[in-house]
Amino acid sequence: MTTLLAISLALFAAIALAYAALLQHSGVNQREEDSTRFRVQEFARIFTNRTWLLGLIVLILGNAANIIALAIAPVMVVQPIGAVALITAVILAVVHRGLALTRTIILAVAACGLSLAAFVAVAAVIGRYEVHYGSSAHRVAWIALALAVIFGVVILVRNHPPQLLLITGSGLLFATVATNVHIISNQFFDSGLGGITWFNVISLALAGIIGSWFVQAAYAAGPPEMVIAGLTVIDPIFAVLLGSIVLGEAMEASILQLVLMAVTGAIACWAVIALSRYHPDVVAKERQRMNDKYGTHPDEDDR
């Protein structure tokens, strides 16, 4: 009965994530300036948009449901269900935005969901639980801080970053956020507030803020299902890599299990790249982005 409840909550969380993406994408694109560029100052103003705020509420409810699901059932049962968010996002795009499904989109979504489910299932089996303090915890904090600085520089120097770069940045940053949350929560339950490494808290906050900006900028740069693809593929894959390599949670894994993770992870990443190249909304947004950056294409002046 507990497992059934956890599955129901995880399904709700996945569907909520897809709806939140639809609403926040709509809110971001209701800006007065019609541009693929999402400026830093617009991040504060977006909190006054009712559609975006409704998406934020839905997102909070979904995250709460997922946390409860993870508390009452094994991660290998809960985490693969997150791939339902991408499938839901594509269905919502067809219903609400008139997305025309192509063979490539269907293949990419199917490959993404199945390969990610297999990747997380293998990772859950080989994962080794351990509370981390000191240098092992700080390594994750340094990685989060380094990525926050790198992508913070991207915000400053890139006026029109493509959506694939934005979703990659948000996926990597939120993977460090999730890993730091895992470390901090384990420290708290093991030793209370006195056992928390505050360097991890600081890096978590910084990565979370910059990652949130990247998500909203990605909504401005392209369709919401692409953002969902990034958050449900890049995020868990990089989080598992951090846990396996940096925290040593895969020390007992066999060669076959590691190969399976490598293959399924590569397929999932290929699916995201395929979506970013052939999704019709992405192609249209990329043309607009290039026009915003370079002006009208010379060929268009001759027409």
PDB file of C-alpha atoms in Angstrom:
ATOM      1  CA  MET A   1       0.000   0.000   0.000  1.00  0.00           C
ATOM      2  CA  THR A   2       2.866   2.385   0.832  1.00  0.00           C
ATOM      3  CA  THR A   3       4.575   1.703  -2.492  1.00  0.00           C
ATOM      4  CA  LEU A   4       1.318   2.323  -4.367  1.00  0.00           C
ATOM      5  CA  LEU A   5       0.922   5.649  -2.565  1.00  0.00           C
ATOM      6  CA  ALA A   6       4.524   6.584  -3.423  1.00  0.00           C
ATOM      7  CA  ILE A   7       3.947   5.763  -7.107  1.00  0.00           C
ATOM      8  CA  SER A   8       0.789   7.894  -7.103  1.00  0.00           C
ATOM      9  CA  LEU A   9       2.637  10.815  -5.507  1.00  0.00           C
ATOM     10  CA  ALA A  10       5.546  10.504  -7.954  1.00  0.00           C
ATOM     11  CA  LEU A  11       3.133  10.478 -10.894  1.00  0.00           C
ATOM     12  CA  PHE A  12       1.472  13.596  -9.506  1.00  0.00           C
ATOM     13  CA  ALA A  13       4.892  15.240  -9.122  1.00  0.00           C
ATOM     14  CA  ALA A  14       5.877  14.435 -12.715  1.00  0.00           C
ATOM     15  CA  ILE A  15       2.605  15.745 -14.141  1.00  0.00           C
ATOM     16  CA  ALA A  16       2.861  18.841 -11.908  1.00  0.00           C
ATOM     17  CA  LEU A  17       6.353  19.539 -13.247  1.00  0.00           C
ATOM     18  CA  ALA A  18       5.047  19.421 -16.821  1.00  0.00           C
ATOM     19  CA  TYR A  19       2.116  21.749 -16.027  1.00  0.00           C
ATOM     20  CA  ALA A  20       4.407  24.100 -14.101  1.00  0.00           C
ATOM     21  CA  ALA A  21       6.708  24.264 -17.118  1.00  0.00           C
ATOM     22  CA  LEU A  22       3.763  25.080 -19.404  1.00  0.00           C
ATOM     23  CA  LEU A  23       2.559  27.873 -17.090  1.00  0.00           C
ATOM     24  CA  GLN A  24       5.976  29.373 -16.405  1.00  0.00           C
ATOM     25  CA  HIS A  25       6.892  29.211 -20.097  1.00  0.00           C
ATOM     26  CA  SER A  26       3.687  31.115 -20.842  1.00  0.00           C
ATOM     27  CA  GLY A  27       4.429  33.632 -18.075  1.00  0.00           C
ATOM     28  CA  VAL A  28       7.975  34.274 -19.264  1.00  0.00           C
ATOM     29  CA  ASN A  29       6.784  34.787 -22.828  1.00  0.00           C
ATOM     30  CA  GLN A  30       4.126  37.321 -21.752  1.00  0.00           C
ATOM     31  CA  ARG A  31       6.884  39.895 -21.337  1.00  0.00           C
ATOM     32  CA  GLU A  32       6.435  43.223 -23.098  1.00  0.00           C
ATOM     33  CA  GLU A  33       9.666  42.721 -25.036  1.00  0.00           C
ATOM     34  CA  ASP A  34       9.336  39.984 -27.643  1.00  0.00           C
ATOM     35  CA  SER A  35      12.825  38.514 -27.542  1.00  0.00           C
ATOM     36  CA  THR A  36      14.555  35.213 -26.900  1.00  0.00           C
ATOM     37  CA  ARG A  37      16.884  37.019 -24.497  1.00  0.00           C
ATOM     38  CA  PHE A  38      15.956  36.856 -20.814  1.00  0.00           C
ATOM     39  CA  ARG A  39      17.791  39.653 -18.991  1.00  0.00           C
ATOM     40  CA  VAL A  40      18.872  39.461 -15.361  1.00  0.00           C
ATOM     41  CA  GLN A  41      16.544  42.265 -14.254  1.00  0.00           C
ATOM     42  CA  GLU A  42      13.572  40.422 -15.763  1.00  0.00           C
ATOM     43  CA  PHE A  43      14.048  37.606 -13.263  1.00  0.00           C
ATOM     44  CA  ALA A  44      12.745  39.837 -10.439  1.00  0.00           C
ATOM     45  CA  ARG A  45       9.856  41.238 -12.496  1.00  0.00           C
ATOM     46  CA  ILE A  46       8.613  37.777 -13.431  1.00  0.00           C
ATOM     47  CA  PHE A  47       7.400  37.315  -9.843  1.00  0.00           C
ATOM     48  CA  THR A  48       4.595  39.805 -10.603  1.00  0.00           C
ATOM     49  CA  ASN A  49       3.205  37.641 -13.417  1.00  0.00           C
ATOM     50  CA  ARG A  50       0.149  35.675 -12.250  1.00  0.00           C
ATOM     51  CA  THR A  51       0.529  32.866 -14.774  1.00  0.00           C
ATOM     52  CA  TRP A  52       4.161  32.357 -13.783  1.00  0.00           C
ATOM     53  CA  LEU A  53       3.279  32.438 -10.071  1.00  0.00           C
ATOM     54  CA  LEU A  54       0.579  29.809 -10.629  1.00  0.00           C
ATOM     55  CA  GLY A  55       3.245  27.663 -12.249  1.00  0.00           C
ATOM     56  CA  LEU A  56       5.487  28.219  -9.232  1.00  0.00           C
ATOM     57  CA  ILE A  57       2.712  27.044  -6.880  1.00  0.00           C
ATOM     58  CA  VAL A  58       2.145  23.927  -8.994  1.00  0.00           C
ATOM     59  CA  LEU A  59       5.900  23.289  -8.989  1.00  0.00           C
ATOM     60  CA  ILE A  60       6.104  23.590  -5.194  1.00  0.00           C
ATOM     61  CA  LEU A  61       3.202  21.149  -4.757  1.00  0.00           C
ATOM     62  CA  GLY A  62       4.854  18.686  -7.139  1.00  0.00           C
ATOM     63  CA  ASN A  63       8.198  18.915  -5.340  1.00  0.00           C
ATOM     64  CA  ALA A  64       6.479  18.338  -2.001  1.00  0.00           C
ATOM     65  CA  ALA A  65       4.760  15.228  -3.356  1.00  0.00           C
ATOM     66  CA  ASN A  66       8.047  13.897  -4.734  1.00  0.00           C
ATOM     67  CA  ILE A  67       9.837  14.432  -1.415  1.00  0.00           C
ATOM     68  CA  ILE A  68       7.119  12.451   0.394  1.00  0.00           C
ATOM     69  CA  ALA A  69       7.321   9.697  -2.229  1.00  0.00           C
ATOM     70  CA  LEU A  70      11.084   9.413  -1.752  1.00  0.00           C
ATOM     71  CA  ALA A  71      10.571   9.220   2.003  1.00  0.00           C
ATOM     72  CA  ILE A  72       8.220   6.224   1.881  1.00  0.00           C
ATOM     73  CA  ALA A  73       9.570   4.160  -1.048  1.00  0.00           C
ATOM     74  CA  PRO A  74      12.913   3.179  -2.605  1.00  0.00           C
ATOM     75  CA  VAL A  75      14.475   5.689  -4.974  1.00  0.00           C
ATOM     76  CA  MET A  76      14.562   3.060  -7.750  1.00  0.00           C
ATOM     77  CA  VAL A  77      10.754   3.006  -7.617  1.00  0.00           C
ATOM     78  CA  VAL A  78      10.238   6.764  -7.478  1.00  0.00           C
ATOM     79  CA  GLN A  79      12.903   8.378  -9.654  1.00  0.00           C
ATOM     80  CA  PRO A  80      12.208   6.667 -13.011  1.00  0.00           C
ATOM     81  CA  ILE A  81       8.627   7.955 -12.841  1.00  0.00           C
ATOM     82  CA  GLY A  82      10.016  11.457 -13.356  1.00  0.00           C
ATOM     83  CA  ALA A  83      10.388  10.643 -17.065  1.00  0.00           C
ATOM     84  CA  VAL A  84       6.577  10.860 -17.251  1.00  0.00           C
ATOM     85  CA  ALA A  85       7.053  14.649 -17.043  1.00  0.00           C
ATOM     86  CA  LEU A  86       8.606  14.772 -20.507  1.00  0.00           C
ATOM     87  CA  ILE A  87       5.848  12.647 -22.030  1.00  0.00           C
ATOM     88  CA  THR A  88       3.222  14.826 -20.313  1.00  0.00           C
ATOM     89  CA  ALA A  89       4.970  17.995 -21.519  1.00  0.00           C
ATOM     90  CA  VAL A  90       4.826  16.788 -25.126  1.00  0.00           C
ATOM     91  CA  ILE A  91       1.114  15.919 -24.796  1.00  0.00           C
ATOM     92  CA  LEU A  92       0.430  19.374 -23.308  1.00  0.00           C
ATOM     93  CA  ALA A  93       2.350  20.954 -26.196  1.00  0.00           C
ATOM     94  CA  VAL A  94       0.140  19.115 -28.690  1.00  0.00           C
ATOM     95  CA  VAL A  95      -3.080  20.135 -26.891  1.00  0.00           C
ATOM     96  CA  HIS A  96      -2.263  23.708 -25.855  1.00  0.00           C
ATOM     97  CA  ARG A  97       0.333  24.894 -28.375  1.00  0.00           C
ATOM     98  CA  GLY A  98      -0.534  22.862 -31.467  1.00  0.00           C
ATOM     99  CA  LEU A  99       2.777  21.002 -31.620  1.00  0.00           C
ATOM    100  CA  ALA A 100       2.916  18.727 -34.666  1.00  0.00           C
ATOM    101  CA  LEU A 101       4.382  15.387 -33.646  1.00  0.00           C
ATOM    102  CA  THR A 102       7.038  14.004 -35.958  1.00  0.00           C
ATOM    103  CA  ARG A 103       8.679  10.597 -36.004  1.00  0.00           C
ATOM    104  CA  THR A 104      11.886  12.125 -34.638  1.00  0.00           C
ATOM    105  CA  ILE A 105      10.116  13.745 -31.675  1.00  0.00           C
ATOM    106  CA  ILE A 106       8.257  10.534 -30.800  1.00  0.00           C
ATOM    107  CA  LEU A 107      11.456   8.473 -31.064  1.00  0.00           C
ATOM    108  CA  ALA A 108      13.448  10.976 -29.000  1.00  0.00           C
ATOM    109  CA  VAL A 109      10.842  11.141 -26.215  1.00  0.00           C
ATOM    110  CA  ALA A 110      10.520   7.341 -26.081  1.00  0.00           C
ATOM    111  CA  ALA A 111      14.304   6.874 -26.037  1.00  0.00           C
ATOM    112  CA  CYS A 112      14.652   9.546 -23.372  1.00  0.00           C
ATOM    113  CA  GLY A 113      12.070   8.007 -21.026  1.00  0.00           C
ATOM    114  CA  LEU A 114      13.123   4.374 -21.389  1.00  0.00           C
ATOM    115  CA  SER A 115      16.879   4.962 -21.211  1.00  0.00           C
ATOM    116  CA  LEU A 116      16.583   7.301 -18.226  1.00  0.00           C
ATOM    117  CA  ALA A 117      14.396   4.796 -16.365  1.00  0.00           C
ATOM    118  CA  ALA A 118      17.017   2.085 -16.973  1.00  0.00           C
ATOM    119  CA  PHE A 119      19.860   4.420 -15.952  1.00  0.00           C
ATOM    120  CA  VAL A 120      18.250   5.408 -12.655  1.00  0.00           C
ATOM    121  CA  ALA A 121      17.194   1.828 -11.895  1.00  0.00           C
ATOM    122  CA  VAL A 122      20.791   0.584 -12.229  1.00  0.00           C
ATOM    123  CA  ALA A 123      22.087   3.560 -10.220  1.00  0.00           C
ATOM    124  CA  ALA A 124      19.602   2.848  -7.435  1.00  0.00           C
ATOM    125  CA  VAL A 125      20.709  -0.786  -7.217  1.00  0.00           C
ATOM    126  CA  ILE A 126      24.419  -0.038  -6.942  1.00  0.00           C
ATOM    127  CA  GLY A 127      24.084   3.049  -4.740  1.00  0.00           C
ATOM    128  CA  ARG A 128      25.776   2.862  -1.318  1.00  0.00           C
ATOM    129  CA  TYR A 129      24.433   4.983   1.539  1.00  0.00           C
ATOM    130  CA  GLU A 130      26.923   6.960   3.592  1.00  0.00           C
ATOM    131  CA  VAL A 131      26.897  10.273   5.494  1.00  0.00           C
ATOM    132  CA  HIS A 132      29.620  12.593   4.194  1.00  0.00           C
ATOM    133  CA  TYR A 133      31.535  15.202   6.182  1.00  0.00           C
ATOM    134  CA  GLY A 134      34.655  17.281   5.650  1.00  0.00           C
ATOM    135  CA  SER A 135      36.575  17.009   2.396  1.00  0.00           C
ATOM    136  CA  SER A 136      34.226  14.525   0.708  1.00  0.00           C
ATOM    137  CA  ALA A 137      31.278  16.882   1.250  1.00  0.00           C
ATOM    138  CA  HIS A 138      33.332  19.937   0.302  1.00  0.00           C
ATOM    139  CA  ARG A 139      34.254  18.439  -3.083  1.00  0.00           C
ATOM    140  CA  VAL A 140      30.623  18.638  -4.164  1.00  0.00           C
ATOM    141  CA  ALA A 141      30.410  22.199  -2.846  1.00  0.00           C
ATOM    142  CA  TRP A 142      33.474  23.216  -4.878  1.00  0.00           C
ATOM    143  CA  ILE A 143      31.993  21.665  -8.033  1.00  0.00           C
ATOM    144  CA  ALA A 144      28.706  23.513  -7.441  1.00  0.00           C
ATOM    145  CA  LEU A 145      30.575  26.769  -6.844  1.00  0.00           C
ATOM    146  CA  ALA A 146      32.720  26.312  -9.966  1.00  0.00           C
ATOM    147  CA  LEU A 147      29.671  25.629 -12.149  1.00  0.00           C
ATOM    148  CA  ALA A 148      27.847  28.606 -10.607  1.00  0.00           C
ATOM    149  CA  VAL A 149      30.775  30.874 -11.487  1.00  0.00           C
ATOM    150  CA  ILE A 150      31.114  29.465 -15.020  1.00  0.00           C
ATOM    151  CA  PHE A 151      27.429  29.821 -15.836  1.00  0.00           C
ATOM    152  CA  GLY A 152      27.282  33.153 -14.032  1.00  0.00           C
ATOM    153  CA  VAL A 153      29.902  34.390 -16.495  1.00  0.00           C
ATOM    154  CA  VAL A 154      27.744  33.001 -19.323  1.00  0.00           C
ATOM    155  CA  ILE A 155      24.892  35.232 -18.121  1.00  0.00           C
ATOM    156  CA  LEU A 156      27.168  38.274 -18.291  1.00  0.00           C
ATOM    157  CA  VAL A 157      28.923  37.652 -21.620  1.00  0.00           C
ATOM    158  CA  ARG A 158      26.314  35.834 -23.752  1.00  0.00           C
ATOM    159  CA  ASN A 159      23.482  38.074 -24.919  1.00  0.00           C
ATOM    160  CA  HIS A 160      21.587  35.353 -26.772  1.00  0.00           C
ATOM    161  CA  PRO A 161      22.570  31.898 -25.460  1.00  0.00           C
ATOM    162  CA  PRO A 162      20.870  29.001 -27.323  1.00  0.00           C
ATOM    163  CA  GLN A 163      18.314  26.942 -25.427  1.00  0.00           C
ATOM    164  CA  LEU A 164      20.464  23.804 -25.418  1.00  0.00           C
ATOM    165  CA  LEU A 165      23.168  25.702 -23.505  1.00  0.00           C
ATOM    166  CA  LEU A 166      20.558  27.032 -21.065  1.00  0.00           C
ATOM    167  CA  ILE A 167      18.990  23.649 -20.319  1.00  0.00           C
ATOM    168  CA  THR A 168      22.446  22.065 -20.002  1.00  0.00           C
ATOM    169  CA  GLY A 169      23.437  24.725 -17.490  1.00  0.00           C
ATOM    170  CA  SER A 170      20.217  24.372 -15.502  1.00  0.00           C
ATOM    171  CA  GLY A 171      20.514  20.567 -15.488  1.00  0.00           C
ATOM    172  CA  LEU A 172      24.114  20.609 -14.253  1.00  0.00           C
ATOM    173  CA  LEU A 173      23.436  23.277 -11.627  1.00  0.00           C
ATOM    174  CA  PHE A 174      20.332  21.577 -10.237  1.00  0.00           C
ATOM    175  CA  ALA A 175      22.212  18.271 -10.121  1.00  0.00           C
ATOM    176  CA  THR A 176      24.680  19.904  -7.721  1.00  0.00           C
ATOM    177  CA  VAL A 177      21.745  21.361  -5.787  1.00  0.00           C
ATOM    178  CA  ALA A 178      20.161  17.906  -5.422  1.00  0.00           C
ATOM    179  CA  THR A 179      23.474  16.336  -4.388  1.00  0.00           C
ATOM    180  CA  ASN A 180      24.101  19.062  -1.822  1.00  0.00           C
ATOM    181  CA  VAL A 181      20.571  18.646  -0.455  1.00  0.00           C
ATOM    182  CA  HIS A 182      21.279  14.925  -0.117  1.00  0.00           C
ATOM    183  CA  ILE A 183      24.530  15.621   1.771  1.00  0.00           C
ATOM    184  CA  ILE A 184      23.070  18.320   4.049  1.00  0.00           C
ATOM    185  CA  SER A 185      19.906  16.393   4.915  1.00  0.00           C
ATOM    186  CA  ASN A 186      21.932  13.294   5.819  1.00  0.00           C
ATOM    187  CA  GLN A 187      24.240  15.413   7.979  1.00  0.00           C
ATOM    188  CA  PHE A 188      21.258  16.978   9.747  1.00  0.00           C
ATOM    189  CA  PHE A 189      19.558  13.648  10.515  1.00  0.00           C
ATOM    190  CA  ASP A 190      22.872  12.171  11.640  1.00  0.00           C
ATOM    191  CA  SER A 191      24.252  15.023  13.771  1.00  0.00           C
ATOM    192  CA  GLY A 192      21.725  17.877  13.857  1.00  0.00           C
ATOM    193  CA  LEU A 193      22.494  21.479  12.884  1.00  0.00           C
ATOM    194  CA  GLY A 194      25.992  21.213  14.315  1.00  0.00           C
ATOM    195  CA  GLY A 195      26.954  18.579  11.755  1.00  0.00           C
ATOM    196  CA  ILE A 196      25.982  20.603   8.668  1.00  0.00           C
ATOM    197  CA  THR A 197      28.825  21.815   6.451  1.00  0.00           C
ATOM    198  CA  TRP A 198      27.735  25.377   5.699  1.00  0.00           C
ATOM    199  CA  PHE A 199      29.993  25.637   2.664  1.00  0.00           C
ATOM    200  CA  ASN A 200      27.635  23.147   1.007  1.00  0.00           C
ATOM    201  CA  VAL A 201      24.656  25.305   1.994  1.00  0.00           C
ATOM    202  CA  ILE A 202      26.229  28.412   0.438  1.00  0.00           C
ATOM    203  CA  SER A 203      27.156  26.649  -2.798  1.00  0.00           C
ATOM    204  CA  LEU A 204      23.681  25.087  -2.929  1.00  0.00           C
ATOM    205  CA  ALA A 205      22.026  28.512  -2.659  1.00  0.00           C
ATOM    206  CA  LEU A 206      24.248  30.098  -5.307  1.00  0.00           C
ATOM    207  CA  ALA A 207      23.813  27.210  -7.756  1.00  0.00           C
ATOM    208  CA  GLY A 208      20.055  27.228  -7.121  1.00  0.00           C
ATOM    209  CA  ILE A 209      19.705  30.952  -7.854  1.00  0.00           C
ATOM    210  CA  ILE A 210      21.720  30.843 -11.076  1.00  0.00           C
ATOM    211  CA  GLY A 211      20.070  27.563 -12.116  1.00  0.00           C
ATOM    212  CA  SER A 212      16.627  29.135 -11.618  1.00  0.00           C
ATOM    213  CA  TRP A 213      17.592  32.019 -13.899  1.00  0.00           C
ATOM    214  CA  PHE A 214      18.783  29.522 -16.516  1.00  0.00           C
ATOM    215  CA  VAL A 215      15.440  27.686 -16.379  1.00  0.00           C
ATOM    216  CA  GLN A 216      13.451  30.891 -16.937  1.00  0.00           C
ATOM    217  CA  ALA A 217      15.830  31.991 -19.711  1.00  0.00           C
ATOM    218  CA  ALA A 218      15.351  28.570 -21.314  1.00  0.00           C
ATOM    219  CA  TYR A 219      11.577  29.122 -21.265  1.00  0.00           C
ATOM    220  CA  ALA A 220      12.143  32.402 -23.108  1.00  0.00           C
ATOM    221  CA  ALA A 221      14.445  30.721 -25.646  1.00  0.00           C
ATOM    222  CA  GLY A 222      12.275  27.760 -26.637  1.00  0.00           C
ATOM    223  CA  PRO A 223       9.479  25.285 -25.843  1.00  0.00           C
ATOM    224  CA  PRO A 224       8.875  24.079 -22.267  1.00  0.00           C
ATOM    225  CA  GLU A 225       9.203  20.386 -23.118  1.00  0.00           C
ATOM    226  CA  MET A 226      12.859  21.021 -23.963  1.00  0.00           C
ATOM    227  CA  VAL A 227      13.382  22.413 -20.458  1.00  0.00           C
ATOM    228  CA  ILE A 228      11.677  19.357 -18.982  1.00  0.00           C
ATOM    229  CA  ALA A 229      13.962  17.138 -21.086  1.00  0.00           C
ATOM    230  CA  GLY A 230      16.996  18.854 -19.619  1.00  0.00           C
ATOM    231  CA  LEU A 231      15.785  18.670 -16.030  1.00  0.00           C
ATOM    232  CA  THR A 232      14.695  15.017 -16.263  1.00  0.00           C
ATOM    233  CA  VAL A 233      17.809  13.798 -18.109  1.00  0.00           C
ATOM    234  CA  ILE A 234      20.868  15.977 -17.493  1.00  0.00           C
ATOM    235  CA  ASP A 235      20.024  16.630 -13.834  1.00  0.00           C
ATOM    236  CA  PRO A 236      19.676  12.992 -12.646  1.00  0.00           C
ATOM    237  CA  ILE A 237      22.532  11.712 -14.814  1.00  0.00           C
ATOM    238  CA  PHE A 238      24.998  14.303 -13.501  1.00  0.00           C
ATOM    239  CA  ALA A 239      23.704  13.834  -9.949  1.00  0.00           C
ATOM    240  CA  VAL A 240      24.341  10.104 -10.185  1.00  0.00           C
ATOM    241  CA  LEU A 241      27.823  10.791 -11.573  1.00  0.00           C
ATOM    242  CA  LEU A 242      28.551  13.089  -8.634  1.00  0.00           C
ATOM    243  CA  GLY A 243      27.347  10.444  -6.213  1.00  0.00           C
ATOM    244  CA  SER A 244      29.243   7.652  -7.956  1.00  0.00           C
ATOM    245  CA  ILE A 245      32.559   9.386  -8.604  1.00  0.00           C
ATOM    246  CA  VAL A 246      32.830  12.179  -6.029  1.00  0.00           C
ATOM    247  CA  LEU A 247      31.023  10.539  -3.111  1.00  0.00           C
ATOM    248  CA  GLY A 248      32.081   6.974  -3.950  1.00  0.00           C
ATOM    249  CA  GLU A 249      28.554   5.567  -3.879  1.00  0.00           C
ATOM    250  CA  ALA A 250      29.255   3.154  -6.766  1.00  0.00           C
ATOM    251  CA  MET A 251      32.336   1.470  -5.304  1.00  0.00           C
ATOM    252  CA  GLU A 252      30.628  -1.928  -5.340  1.00  0.00           C
ATOM    253  CA  ALA A 253      29.335  -1.688  -8.928  1.00  0.00           C
ATOM    254  CA  SER A 254      30.272  -4.337 -11.457  1.00  0.00           C
ATOM    255  CA  ILE A 255      31.730  -3.582 -14.884  1.00  0.00           C
ATOM    256  CA  LEU A 256      28.450  -4.635 -16.516  1.00  0.00           C
ATOM    257  CA  GLN A 257      26.442  -2.225 -14.362  1.00  0.00           C
ATOM    258  CA  LEU A 258      28.804   0.649 -15.158  1.00  0.00           C
ATOM    259  CA  VAL A 259      28.592  -0.148 -18.879  1.00  0.00           C
ATOM    260  CA  LEU A 260      24.782  -0.211 -18.686  1.00  0.00           C
ATOM    261  CA  MET A 261      24.794   3.207 -17.007  1.00  0.00           C
ATOM    262  CA  ALA A 262      27.154   4.615 -19.627  1.00  0.00           C
ATOM    263  CA  VAL A 263      25.098   3.291 -22.548  1.00  0.00           C
ATOM    264  CA  THR A 264      21.674   4.315 -21.216  1.00  0.00           C
ATOM    265  CA  GLY A 265      22.993   7.720 -20.132  1.00  0.00           C
ATOM    266  CA  ALA A 266      24.450   8.334 -23.588  1.00  0.00           C
ATOM    267  CA  ILE A 267      21.151   7.380 -25.249  1.00  0.00           C
ATOM    268  CA  ALA A 268      19.220   9.762 -22.984  1.00  0.00           C
ATOM    269  CA  CYS A 269      21.626  12.614 -23.777  1.00  0.00           C
ATOM    270  CA  TRP A 270      21.339  11.849 -27.502  1.00  0.00           C
ATOM    271  CA  ALA A 271      17.551  12.108 -27.188  1.00  0.00           C
ATOM    272  CA  VAL A 272      17.814  15.595 -25.660  1.00  0.00           C
ATOM    273  CA  ILE A 273      20.194  16.720 -28.432  1.00  0.00           C
ATOM    274  CA  ALA A 274      17.844  15.286 -31.057  1.00  0.00           C
ATOM    275  CA  LEU A 275      14.922  17.214 -29.556  1.00  0.00           C
ATOM    276  CA  SER A 276      16.996  20.392 -29.510  1.00  0.00           C
ATOM    277  CA  ARG A 277      17.832  20.029 -33.215  1.00  0.00           C
ATOM    278  CA  TYR A 278      14.533  18.870 -34.711  1.00  0.00           C
ATOM    279  CA  HIS A 279      11.768  20.255 -32.462  1.00  0.00           C
ATOM    280  CA  PRO A 280       9.912  22.718 -34.757  1.00  0.00           C
ATOM    281  CA  ASP A 281       9.517  25.322 -31.994  1.00  0.00           C
ATOM    282  CA  VAL A 282      13.232  25.119 -31.232  1.00  0.00           C
ATOM    283  CA  VAL A 283      14.079  25.681 -34.901  1.00  0.00           C
ATOM    284  CA  ALA A 284      11.780  28.729 -35.050  1.00  0.00           C
ATOM    285  CA  LYS A 285      13.193  30.161 -31.808  1.00  0.00           C
ATOM    286  CA  GLU A 286      16.748  29.609 -33.024  1.00  0.00           C
ATOM    287  CA  ARG A 287      15.994  31.608 -36.164  1.00  0.00           C
ATOM    288  CA  GLN A 288      14.554  34.398 -34.006  1.00  0.00           C
ATOM    289  CA  ARG A 289      17.593  34.261 -31.707  1.00  0.00           C
ATOM    290  CA  MET A 290      19.995  34.586 -34.621  1.00  0.00           C
ATOM    291  CA  ASN A 291      17.944  37.447 -36.012  1.00  0.00           C
ATOM    292  CA  ASP A 292      18.020  39.214 -32.624  1.00  0.00           C
ATOM    293  CA  LYS A 293      21.764  38.741 -32.442  1.00  0.00           C
ATOM    294  CA  TYR A 294      22.889  39.454 -36.007  1.00  0.00           C
ATOM    295  CA  GLY A 295      19.945  41.254 -37.590  1.00  0.00           C
ATOM    296  CA  THR A 296      18.073  40.250 -40.725  1.00  0.00           C
ATOM    297  CA  HIS A 297      19.820  37.596 -42.797  1.00  0.00           C
ATOM    298  CA  PRO A 298      21.264  39.005 -46.043  1.00  0.00           C
ATOM    299  CA  ASP A 299      19.169  36.636 -48.115  1.00  0.00           C
ATOM    300  CA  GLU A 300      16.009  38.092 -46.599  1.00  0.00           C
ATOM    301  CA  ASP A 301      16.896  41.617 -47.767  1.00  0.00           C
ATOM    302  CA  ASP A 302      16.805  40.468 -51.369  1.00  0.00           C
ATOM    303  CA  ARG A 303      13.265  39.179 -51.152  1.00  0.00           C
TER     304      ARG A 303
END
